[in-house]
Short mmCIF file of C-alpha atoms and ligand atoms in Angstrom, two decimals:
data_model
loop_
_atom_site.label_atom_id
_atom_site.label_comp_id
_atom_site.label_asym_id
_atom_site.label_seq_id
_atom_site.Cartn_x
_atom_site.Cartn_y
_atom_site.Cartn_z
CA MET A 1 -23.66 27.29 10.32
CA SER A 2 -26.32 25.55 12.28
CA LEU A 3 -25.44 22.75 14.70
CA PHE A 4 -26.87 20.24 12.30
CA ASP A 5 -24.84 21.19 9.32
CA ARG A 6 -21.97 19.89 11.46
CA ILE A 7 -23.55 16.45 11.78
CA PRO A 8 -23.14 14.54 8.46
CA ASN A 9 -26.20 12.36 7.89
CA ASN A 10 -28.32 10.67 5.41
CA VAL A 11 -31.64 10.76 7.46
CA ASN A 12 -32.69 14.23 6.47
CA LEU A 13 -32.00 15.57 9.82
CA SER A 14 -32.51 19.19 8.60
CA GLU A 15 -36.07 18.36 7.80
CA ASP A 16 -37.07 16.80 11.08
CA PRO A 17 -37.54 19.47 13.58
CA ARG A 18 -38.66 17.17 16.35
CA LEU A 19 -35.65 15.02 16.11
CA GLN A 20 -33.33 18.21 15.83
CA ARG A 21 -34.70 19.37 19.10
CA ALA A 22 -34.12 16.03 20.79
CA LEU A 23 -30.45 15.84 19.50
CA GLU A 24 -29.98 19.57 20.30
CA LYS A 25 -30.58 18.74 23.98
CA TRP A 26 -28.47 15.54 23.82
CA LEU A 27 -25.46 16.92 21.96
CA PRO A 28 -23.94 19.19 24.66
CA ASP A 29 -24.28 16.37 27.15
CA TYR A 30 -22.46 14.07 24.75
CA LEU A 31 -19.67 16.52 24.51
CA ASP A 32 -19.43 16.91 28.13
CA TRP A 33 -19.17 13.14 28.41
CA TRP A 34 -16.45 13.08 25.73
CA ARG A 35 -14.35 15.65 27.49
CA GLN A 36 -14.71 13.88 30.73
CA MET A 37 -14.49 10.27 29.72
CA GLY A 38 -13.09 10.28 26.33
CA PRO A 39 -9.34 10.01 25.56
CA ASP A 40 -7.39 11.54 28.38
CA GLY A 41 -5.13 14.27 26.96
CA PHE A 42 -4.53 14.75 23.13
CA LEU A 43 -7.66 16.91 22.68
CA GLU A 44 -5.57 19.76 20.93
CA ASN A 45 -3.54 17.34 18.85
CA ASP A 46 -4.25 16.90 15.01
CA VAL A 47 -4.98 13.18 14.42
CA TYR A 48 -5.03 11.57 10.95
CA LEU A 49 -8.59 10.15 11.13
CA ARG A 50 -11.20 8.90 8.80
CA THR A 51 -14.59 10.32 8.96
CA ALA A 52 -17.69 8.92 7.42
CA VAL A 53 -19.38 11.74 5.25
CA SER A 54 -21.62 9.51 3.32
CA VAL A 55 -22.40 5.84 2.89
CA GLU A 56 -21.16 5.59 -0.59
CA PRO A 57 -17.93 3.83 -1.14
CA SER A 58 -16.13 7.07 -1.92
CA GLY A 59 -17.46 8.78 1.18
CA TRP A 60 -17.38 6.53 4.14
CA ALA A 61 -13.70 6.67 4.78
CA HIS A 62 -12.60 10.22 4.24
CA PHE A 63 -9.06 10.81 5.76
CA ASP A 64 -7.70 14.04 7.09
CA TYR A 65 -6.19 15.57 10.28
CA VAL A 66 -8.87 16.48 12.85
CA LYS A 67 -8.87 17.38 16.37
CA MET A 68 -10.84 14.79 18.25
CA PRO A 69 -13.32 17.27 19.88
CA ASP A 70 -14.10 18.59 16.37
CA TYR A 71 -14.73 15.20 14.84
CA ARG A 72 -17.93 15.06 12.78
CA TRP A 73 -20.03 12.34 14.48
CA GLY A 74 -22.45 11.46 11.73
CA ILE A 75 -25.75 9.53 11.56
CA PHE A 76 -25.77 7.10 8.55
CA LEU A 77 -27.84 4.21 7.61
CA THR A 78 -27.38 2.02 4.52
CA PRO A 79 -29.82 3.08 1.84
CA PRO A 80 -33.56 2.08 2.45
CA GLU A 81 -34.57 -1.19 0.72
CA PRO A 82 -37.88 -0.86 -0.99
CA GLU A 83 -40.26 -3.69 -0.03
CA ALA A 84 -37.90 -4.94 2.79
CA LYS A 85 -39.26 -8.05 4.38
CA ILE A 86 -38.95 -9.67 7.74
CA GLY A 87 -36.31 -12.39 7.09
CA PHE A 88 -37.04 -14.90 9.80
CA GLY A 89 -39.34 -15.87 12.60
CA ASP A 90 -43.05 -16.07 13.05
CA ASN A 91 -43.64 -13.21 10.66
CA TYR A 92 -41.30 -14.30 7.98
CA GLY A 93 -41.98 -12.86 4.56
CA LYS A 94 -44.18 -10.02 5.95
CA PRO A 95 -43.19 -6.39 5.33
CA ALA A 96 -40.36 -5.14 7.47
CA TYR A 97 -41.33 -2.93 10.40
CA LEU A 98 -40.80 0.77 9.51
CA GLU A 99 -42.04 1.84 12.92
CA VAL A 100 -41.60 0.13 16.25
CA PRO A 101 -44.31 -2.61 16.61
CA GLY A 102 -46.25 -1.78 19.91
CA GLU A 103 -46.12 -5.48 21.27
CA PHE A 104 -42.35 -5.59 20.71
CA ARG A 105 -41.39 -2.10 21.93
CA ASN A 106 -39.75 -3.06 25.24
CA ALA A 107 -37.80 -5.97 23.64
CA LEU A 108 -36.62 -3.74 20.93
CA ARG A 109 -35.53 -0.92 23.04
CA ARG A 110 -33.59 -3.32 25.37
CA LEU A 111 -31.72 -4.66 22.38
CA ILE A 112 -30.92 -1.31 21.12
CA VAL A 113 -29.85 0.10 24.64
CA THR A 114 -27.81 -2.96 25.34
CA GLN A 115 -25.81 -2.53 22.10
CA ALA A 116 -25.67 1.26 22.67
CA ASP A 117 -24.24 0.97 26.17
CA THR A 118 -21.11 -0.89 24.85
CA GLU A 119 -20.13 2.00 22.55
CA PRO A 120 -19.28 4.72 25.24
CA ALA A 121 -18.20 1.98 27.65
CA SER A 122 -15.22 0.93 25.48
CA VAL A 123 -14.14 4.52 25.12
CA GLU A 124 -14.18 4.87 28.91
CA GLN A 125 -12.17 1.67 29.16
CA GLN A 126 -9.43 2.91 26.93
CA ARG A 127 -9.31 6.48 27.89
CA ARG A 128 -5.68 6.38 29.36
CA LEU A 129 -3.98 4.24 26.86
CA GLY A 130 -2.78 7.18 24.64
CA HIS A 131 -0.09 8.09 27.14
CA THR A 132 1.75 4.70 26.69
CA CYS A 133 1.15 3.93 22.97
CA PRO A 134 3.79 1.97 21.31
CA SER A 135 3.83 4.21 18.24
CA LEU A 136 2.09 7.11 16.54
CA TYR A 137 0.41 4.52 14.20
CA ASP A 138 -1.11 2.64 17.21
CA LEU A 139 -2.00 6.02 18.84
CA ARG A 140 -3.96 6.98 15.84
CA ASN A 141 -5.66 3.68 15.61
CA LEU A 142 -6.75 3.97 19.23
CA PHE A 143 -8.33 7.28 18.56
CA GLN A 144 -9.98 6.09 15.38
CA VAL A 145 -11.68 3.33 17.32
CA ASN A 146 -12.51 5.82 20.11
CA VAL A 147 -14.29 8.29 17.72
CA GLU A 148 -15.94 5.52 15.79
CA GLU A 149 -17.44 4.01 18.97
CA GLY A 150 -18.63 7.53 19.73
CA ARG A 151 -20.21 7.65 16.29
CA HIS A 152 -21.96 4.16 17.07
CA LEU A 153 -23.36 5.63 20.17
CA TRP A 154 -24.91 8.38 17.86
CA ALA A 155 -26.25 5.98 15.56
CA MET A 156 -28.10 4.04 18.43
CA VAL A 157 -29.09 7.26 20.06
CA TYR A 158 -30.69 8.35 16.81
CA LEU A 159 -32.80 5.34 16.76
CA LEU A 160 -33.84 6.01 20.40
CA HIS A 161 -34.68 9.56 19.73
CA LYS A 162 -36.36 8.99 16.43
CA TYR A 163 -38.51 5.97 17.30
CA PHE A 164 -38.95 5.74 21.04
CA GLY A 165 -40.45 9.07 22.13
CA ARG A 166 -39.87 10.09 25.74
CA ASP A 167 -38.48 6.82 27.10
CA GLY A 168 -36.06 6.84 24.11
CA ARG A 169 -34.91 10.34 25.26
CA GLU A 170 -34.44 9.11 28.90
CA GLU A 171 -32.41 6.06 27.74
CA ALA A 172 -30.20 8.28 25.59
CA GLU A 173 -29.33 10.31 28.72
CA GLU A 174 -28.71 7.29 30.91
CA LEU A 175 -26.20 6.11 28.29
CA LEU A 176 -24.17 9.11 29.11
CA GLN A 177 -24.46 8.61 32.86
CA ARG A 178 -23.40 4.92 33.37
CA ARG A 179 -19.69 4.54 33.72
CA SER A 180 -17.48 1.57 32.97
CA GLY A 181 -16.31 -0.07 36.15
CA ASN A 182 -18.23 2.09 38.34
CA PRO A 183 -19.98 -0.03 41.21
CA ASP A 184 -22.88 2.44 41.51
CA LYS A 185 -23.65 2.91 37.96
CA PRO A 186 -21.81 0.38 35.95
CA ARG A 187 -22.18 -0.33 32.10
CA ILE A 188 -24.74 -3.13 31.50
CA LEU A 189 -22.47 -6.01 30.28
CA GLN A 190 -19.51 -7.06 32.35
CA ALA A 191 -16.86 -7.11 29.86
CA PHE A 192 -17.41 -3.54 29.47
CA ASN A 193 -16.59 -2.91 33.11
CA GLU A 194 -13.30 -4.67 33.09
CA PRO A 195 -10.34 -2.44 33.07
CA CYS A 196 -8.24 -2.09 30.01
CA GLY A 197 -4.96 -1.13 31.69
CA ASP A 198 -2.33 -1.83 29.05
CA TRP A 199 -2.06 -2.28 25.28
CA LEU A 200 -2.09 -6.00 25.47
CA ASP A 201 -5.52 -5.62 27.07
CA TYR A 202 -6.38 -3.14 24.20
CA PHE A 203 -5.43 -5.51 21.43
CA CYS A 204 -7.17 -8.46 23.25
CA PHE A 205 -10.22 -6.16 23.67
CA THR A 206 -10.42 -5.16 20.00
CA MET A 207 -9.72 -8.73 18.92
CA PHE A 208 -12.20 -10.49 21.17
CA THR A 209 -14.71 -7.92 22.51
CA ASP A 210 -15.18 -5.98 19.36
CA ARG A 211 -15.59 -9.03 17.59
CA ASP A 212 -18.48 -10.05 19.77
CA GLY A 213 -19.84 -6.61 18.52
CA LYS A 214 -19.34 -7.81 14.99
CA TYR A 215 -21.57 -10.80 15.62
CA GLN A 216 -24.20 -8.97 17.62
CA LEU A 217 -24.48 -6.25 14.88
CA SER A 218 -24.67 -9.04 12.26
CA ALA A 219 -27.57 -10.66 13.96
CA LEU A 220 -29.14 -7.20 14.32
CA ALA A 221 -28.40 -6.36 10.68
CA GLU A 222 -30.96 -8.99 9.87
CA SER A 223 -33.62 -7.41 11.88
CA GLY A 224 -37.12 -6.95 10.78
CA PHE A 225 -37.09 -3.43 12.24
CA GLU A 226 -35.76 -1.82 9.19
CA PRO A 227 -34.12 1.34 10.65
CA LEU A 228 -31.94 -0.86 13.02
CA ARG A 229 -31.00 -3.32 10.27
CA ARG A 230 -29.70 -0.38 8.09
CA THR A 231 -27.99 1.24 11.04
CA CYS A 232 -26.13 -2.06 11.92
CA ARG A 233 -25.23 -2.62 8.56
CA PHE A 234 -23.32 0.55 8.18
CA MET A 235 -21.63 0.14 11.61
CA LEU A 236 -20.31 -3.26 10.46
CA THR A 237 -18.20 -1.52 7.79
CA GLU A 238 -16.31 0.55 10.53
CA GLU A 239 -16.11 -2.40 12.94
CA ALA A 240 -13.89 -4.31 10.66
CA HIS A 241 -11.09 -1.94 11.31
CA HIS A 242 -11.37 -2.37 15.07
CA MET A 243 -10.94 -6.21 14.67
CA PHE A 244 -8.02 -5.57 12.28
CA ILE A 245 -6.35 -3.62 14.88
CA GLY A 246 -6.80 -6.33 17.63
CA GLU A 247 -5.81 -9.22 15.31
CA THR A 248 -2.80 -7.61 13.85
CA GLY A 249 -1.85 -5.94 17.11
CA ILE A 250 -1.56 -9.33 18.86
CA GLU A 251 0.08 -10.79 15.75
CA ARG A 252 2.82 -7.91 16.01
CA VAL A 253 3.26 -8.69 19.74
CA ILE A 254 3.75 -12.35 19.11
CA LYS A 255 6.09 -11.73 16.21
CA ARG A 256 8.40 -9.44 18.43
CA THR A 257 8.34 -12.04 21.25
CA ALA A 258 9.34 -14.78 18.90
CA GLN A 259 12.23 -12.64 17.53
CA LEU A 260 13.53 -11.89 21.05
CA MET A 261 13.19 -15.47 22.09
CA LYS A 262 15.47 -16.39 19.42
CA GLU A 263 17.83 -13.74 20.28
CA SER A 264 18.10 -14.60 23.92
CA LYS A 265 20.62 -17.01 24.98
CA ASN A 266 18.33 -19.20 27.09
CA GLY A 267 15.10 -18.62 25.07
CA ASP A 268 13.56 -16.44 27.67
CA ALA A 269 12.65 -13.18 25.95
CA ARG A 270 11.65 -11.49 29.30
CA GLU A 271 15.30 -10.25 29.82
CA LEU A 272 15.15 -8.62 26.37
CA GLY A 273 11.99 -6.72 27.24
CA ALA A 274 9.37 -8.91 25.40
CA ILE A 275 5.90 -10.14 26.68
CA PRO A 276 6.28 -13.80 27.26
CA LEU A 277 4.02 -16.09 25.27
CA ASP A 278 2.58 -17.58 28.51
CA ILE A 279 1.44 -14.14 29.57
CA ILE A 280 0.00 -13.46 26.05
CA GLN A 281 -1.96 -16.75 26.39
CA LYS A 282 -3.32 -15.75 29.80
CA TYR A 283 -4.57 -12.49 28.34
CA ILE A 284 -6.29 -14.38 25.45
CA ASN A 285 -7.86 -16.75 28.01
CA TYR A 286 -9.20 -13.85 30.00
CA TRP A 287 -10.63 -11.62 27.22
CA TYR A 288 -12.01 -14.65 25.31
CA ALA A 289 -13.96 -15.89 28.22
CA TYR A 290 -15.41 -12.43 29.08
CA SER A 291 -16.39 -11.93 25.48
CA LEU A 292 -18.04 -15.23 25.33
CA ASP A 293 -20.29 -14.16 28.13
CA LEU A 294 -21.61 -11.35 25.98
CA PHE A 295 -23.63 -13.71 23.86
CA GLY A 296 -25.83 -14.58 26.78
CA GLY A 297 -27.00 -17.93 28.11
CA GLU A 298 -26.63 -21.11 26.14
CA ILE A 299 -30.31 -21.79 26.54
CA SER A 300 -32.28 -18.72 26.40
CA SER A 301 -36.02 -17.86 26.06
CA ASN A 302 -35.01 -14.22 25.27
CA SER A 303 -33.15 -15.41 22.16
CA ALA A 304 -36.26 -17.47 21.26
CA ASP A 305 -38.50 -14.38 21.65
CA PHE A 306 -36.24 -12.11 19.71
CA PHE A 307 -36.14 -14.45 16.82
CA ALA A 308 -39.95 -15.25 16.77
CA ALA A 309 -40.55 -11.51 16.71
CA GLY A 310 -38.17 -10.91 13.88
CA LEU A 311 -36.04 -8.55 15.72
CA LYS A 312 -32.77 -10.33 15.96
CA GLY A 313 -31.67 -13.10 13.39
CA ARG A 314 -28.73 -15.38 13.05
CA TYR A 315 -25.41 -14.64 11.70
CA ARG A 316 -25.88 -14.10 7.94
CA GLU A 317 -29.42 -15.42 8.24
CA GLN A 318 -30.08 -15.26 4.47
CA GLU A 319 -26.88 -16.72 3.16
CA LEU A 320 -26.23 -19.55 5.57
CA HIS A 321 -29.68 -20.81 6.40
CA ARG A 322 -32.65 -22.15 4.36
CA ASP A 323 -35.13 -22.60 7.19
CA HIS A 324 -35.98 -19.18 8.43
CA ILE A 325 -38.70 -20.27 10.76
CA ALA A 326 -36.48 -22.71 12.72
CA ILE A 327 -39.38 -24.10 14.78
CA GLY A 328 -38.34 -27.70 14.53
CA GLY A 329 -35.09 -29.15 15.45
CA VAL A 330 -32.76 -29.17 18.49
CA VAL A 331 -29.24 -28.02 19.30
CA ASN A 332 -27.06 -30.19 21.67
CA ILE A 333 -25.69 -28.31 24.58
CA ALA A 334 -23.39 -29.44 27.10
CA VAL A 335 -24.71 -28.62 30.67
CA VAL A 336 -23.66 -29.33 34.33
CA GLU A 337 -25.99 -31.74 36.02
CA GLY A 338 -25.26 -33.42 39.40
CA ASN A 339 -21.41 -32.53 39.04
CA GLN A 340 -21.19 -34.04 35.57
CA ILE A 341 -21.23 -32.53 32.12
CA ARG A 342 -24.36 -34.04 30.27
CA ASN A 343 -25.82 -33.30 26.92
CA ARG A 344 -29.15 -31.48 26.85
CA GLU A 345 -31.23 -30.84 23.77
CA ALA A 346 -32.47 -27.43 23.39
CA PRO A 347 -35.03 -26.21 20.73
CA THR A 348 -33.25 -24.41 18.04
CA ARG A 349 -34.80 -20.99 18.83
CA ASN A 350 -33.74 -21.16 22.45
CA ALA A 351 -30.15 -22.06 21.49
CA LEU A 352 -29.51 -19.21 19.11
CA ASN A 353 -26.99 -17.32 21.48
CA GLU A 354 -25.05 -20.49 21.51
CA VAL A 355 -25.23 -20.86 17.72
CA LEU A 356 -23.86 -17.26 17.41
CA ARG A 357 -21.16 -17.96 19.97
CA GLY A 358 -20.11 -20.91 17.81
CA GLU A 359 -19.72 -18.82 14.83
CA TYR A 360 -17.68 -16.35 16.84
CA THR A 361 -15.42 -19.03 18.11
CA LYS A 362 -14.74 -20.31 14.52
CA ASP A 363 -13.66 -16.83 13.55
CA ASN A 364 -11.31 -16.73 16.55
CA GLU A 365 -9.84 -19.98 15.62
CA ARG A 366 -9.01 -18.64 12.27
CA ALA A 367 -7.02 -15.86 13.82
CA LEU A 368 -5.29 -18.29 16.29
CA ALA A 369 -4.12 -20.35 13.26
CA ARG A 370 -2.66 -17.25 11.77
CA TRP A 371 -0.82 -16.32 14.92
CA ASN A 372 0.57 -19.81 15.14
CA LYS A 373 1.95 -19.49 11.68
CA ILE A 374 4.04 -16.68 12.94
CA LEU A 375 5.52 -18.95 15.58
CA VAL A 376 6.13 -21.65 12.93
CA GLU A 377 7.73 -19.10 10.71
CA GLU A 378 9.94 -17.96 13.40
CA GLY A 379 10.99 -21.61 14.03
CA LEU A 380 9.32 -21.92 17.49
CA THR A 381 7.52 -25.05 18.82
CA GLU A 382 5.21 -23.18 21.30
CA ARG A 383 1.63 -22.59 20.09
CA LEU A 384 -1.21 -20.47 21.35
CA TYR A 385 -4.69 -21.74 21.59
CA LEU A 386 -8.31 -20.76 22.69
CA PRO A 387 -9.51 -22.24 25.97
CA SER A 388 -12.59 -24.26 26.31
CA MET A 389 -15.84 -22.22 25.82
CA ARG A 390 -16.68 -23.37 29.37
CA PHE A 391 -13.55 -21.91 30.88
CA TYR A 392 -14.11 -19.01 33.49
CA ARG A 393 -17.58 -18.19 32.50
CA ARG A 394 -19.66 -15.76 34.52
CA VAL A 395 -22.96 -16.08 32.46
CA GLY A 396 -25.01 -18.98 31.35
CA GLU A 397 -24.86 -22.76 32.15
CA TYR A 398 -21.38 -22.71 33.19
CA ALA A 399 -21.36 -19.78 35.68
CA GLY A 400 -20.95 -21.00 39.17
CA HIS A 401 -19.02 -24.08 38.20
CA TYR A 402 -15.34 -24.36 37.75
CA PHE A 403 -13.51 -25.87 34.71
CA ASP A 404 -9.82 -26.30 33.70
CA ILE A 405 -8.58 -24.80 30.41
CA HIS A 406 -9.74 -27.85 28.49
CA GLY A 407 -13.26 -27.70 29.86
CA SER A 408 -13.21 -30.51 32.53
CA LEU A 409 -15.13 -29.92 35.64
CA ILE A 410 -12.93 -29.29 38.65
CA SER A 411 -13.44 -28.14 42.18
CA GLN A 412 -13.34 -24.54 43.23
CA ALA A 413 -10.25 -25.27 45.41
CA GLU A 414 -8.42 -26.86 42.43
CA PHE A 415 -9.43 -23.92 40.23
CA GLU A 416 -7.92 -21.40 42.76
CA VAL A 417 -4.69 -23.27 42.88
CA ARG A 418 -4.32 -23.52 39.19
CA ALA A 419 -5.80 -20.18 38.04
CA PRO A 420 -2.42 -18.36 38.08
CA ALA A 421 -1.35 -20.53 35.22
CA TRP A 422 -4.45 -19.65 33.17
CA LEU A 423 -5.32 -16.15 33.98
CA PRO A 424 -3.21 -12.93 34.21
CA THR A 425 -1.99 -12.48 37.93
CA SER A 426 -1.28 -9.06 39.25
CA GLN A 427 2.45 -9.79 38.84
CA ASP A 428 1.92 -10.54 35.16
CA ARG A 429 -0.03 -7.24 34.79
CA GLU A 430 2.64 -5.33 36.45
CA GLU A 431 5.30 -7.02 34.23
CA VAL A 432 3.41 -6.00 31.04
CA GLY A 433 2.68 -2.57 32.47
CA ALA A 434 6.32 -1.89 33.07
CA LEU A 435 6.92 -2.26 29.38
CA MET A 436 4.32 0.36 28.55
CA THR A 437 6.43 3.47 28.55
CA PRO A 438 5.46 6.97 27.41
CA GLY A 439 7.17 8.99 24.60
CA ALA A 440 6.19 7.73 21.26
CA GLU A 441 8.00 9.37 18.37
CA ARG A 442 7.29 9.53 14.69
CA GLY A 443 8.86 6.51 12.87
CA LYS A 444 9.77 4.79 16.12
CA ILE A 445 8.17 1.80 17.77
CA ALA A 446 8.40 0.33 21.43
CA ASN A 447 10.55 -2.68 21.88
CA TRP A 448 7.86 -5.20 22.78
CA ILE A 449 6.05 -5.09 19.52
CA ALA A 450 6.88 -5.45 15.82
CA PRO A 451 5.98 -2.61 13.42
CA PRO A 452 2.87 -3.15 11.32
CA LYS A 453 3.42 -4.22 7.51
CA THR A 454 2.08 -0.87 6.33
CA GLY A 455 0.55 2.36 7.64
CA ILE A 456 -3.05 3.45 7.20
CA ASN A 457 -4.61 4.70 3.99
CA ARG A 458 -1.45 3.53 2.24
CA LYS A 459 0.65 5.93 4.27
CA PRO A 460 4.05 4.59 5.40
CA PHE A 461 4.61 3.50 9.01
CA ASP A 462 6.70 6.73 9.69
CA PHE A 463 3.94 9.00 8.53
CA GLU A 464 3.01 11.59 11.09
CA PHE A 465 -0.31 9.97 12.15
CA VAL A 466 -0.63 12.29 15.13
CA ARG A 467 0.85 15.64 15.45
CA LEU A 468 2.21 15.79 19.02
FE1 FE2 B 1 -19.00 -0.06 18.08
FE1 FE2 B 2 -15.82 -1.50 17.72
#
């Protein structure tokens, strides 16, 4: 069996010798990277994973036991759309780009590389979590996300190899050389250099950071560069499961905490081994803020250029917007001027990062409402919330300024005094870390989290999701 029979694909890989040669060189490096930086341990265990073997509804979620190094990383694009058009920007209505347009080559490569870099980065961030998983169900979900992020890297590397020639091949190599959190060769975006030390981090990451991915991919799924559009559309089908893991993971933590709060005599669930709500809130604040940064500056000439060129659109551009040129109009943006928050009008195209961030925030608010429903159902008066979009930002208009959790400007000195009430302290992290103990067993679950409502693929929770 040739190497390429092992790579499920719908891009006629077997008929493209040039692409085969490029991937043939890259594949061993990828496997080295996976062994070095992928999940620590568990390489010999059978894991109940889904594999995409085609893009048809019957084929993209094929479940079976697989050892992770044998996972079949596939290359899939949604089917070609005959007569696809550019859906927005200066070339609105013209035929979609089937090849890379010369004048946008650098911009397009940068968009693809930035997205691609997040995929291996997240695998690196999560690599040690298997040892402290709360249940086999969660362990399997972790590994599912890991192998799919690996596949997303494949999907992006396919585009680099297929459409960008030599510099594409160089970029593909560099994607395997950068390392999350390494000061000498960090990953491109900062949220992807932040450590994911415990499972609350992991659930927040899949909730907030993977959700940024959903919005970035949605904007790229509108792209006038047809291969990118089709690649991202298929990735989005997998991404939904990652966010499900995050959203329901946090929900299960909240539920367990609420139950233990009621059980404890003084309402303090700590002594019963729960993660206190105030620590959950701080983790939310931290990961939400870092994930907001991923959208880029509030007022951005890049966003305007990408839109004008037809490379990166808006969230659900066709369904939610009527004017796809977006040349007139302004968006109001709060900026800091002379130690005050003032309104600035930005031309629509320059404000598209902020518009996308707004969609993202709405989506998160929906999840917060769902989590608070759990607290209501359990008869508690406490509520969780999202901090202001200005809080603890490192990128854009608010970077370099200090805000309280509600978004009011404060001094750096005040911020430093109050930060331990808003962001996880090292003591909080130790406390959470101490609850994360090894030794998951079939059908059992750690004390600090509630079991899921059902297993995966209609299997019960006590299914042997990983054979240890
Ligand atoms: Fe991904
Ligand atoms: Fe993801």
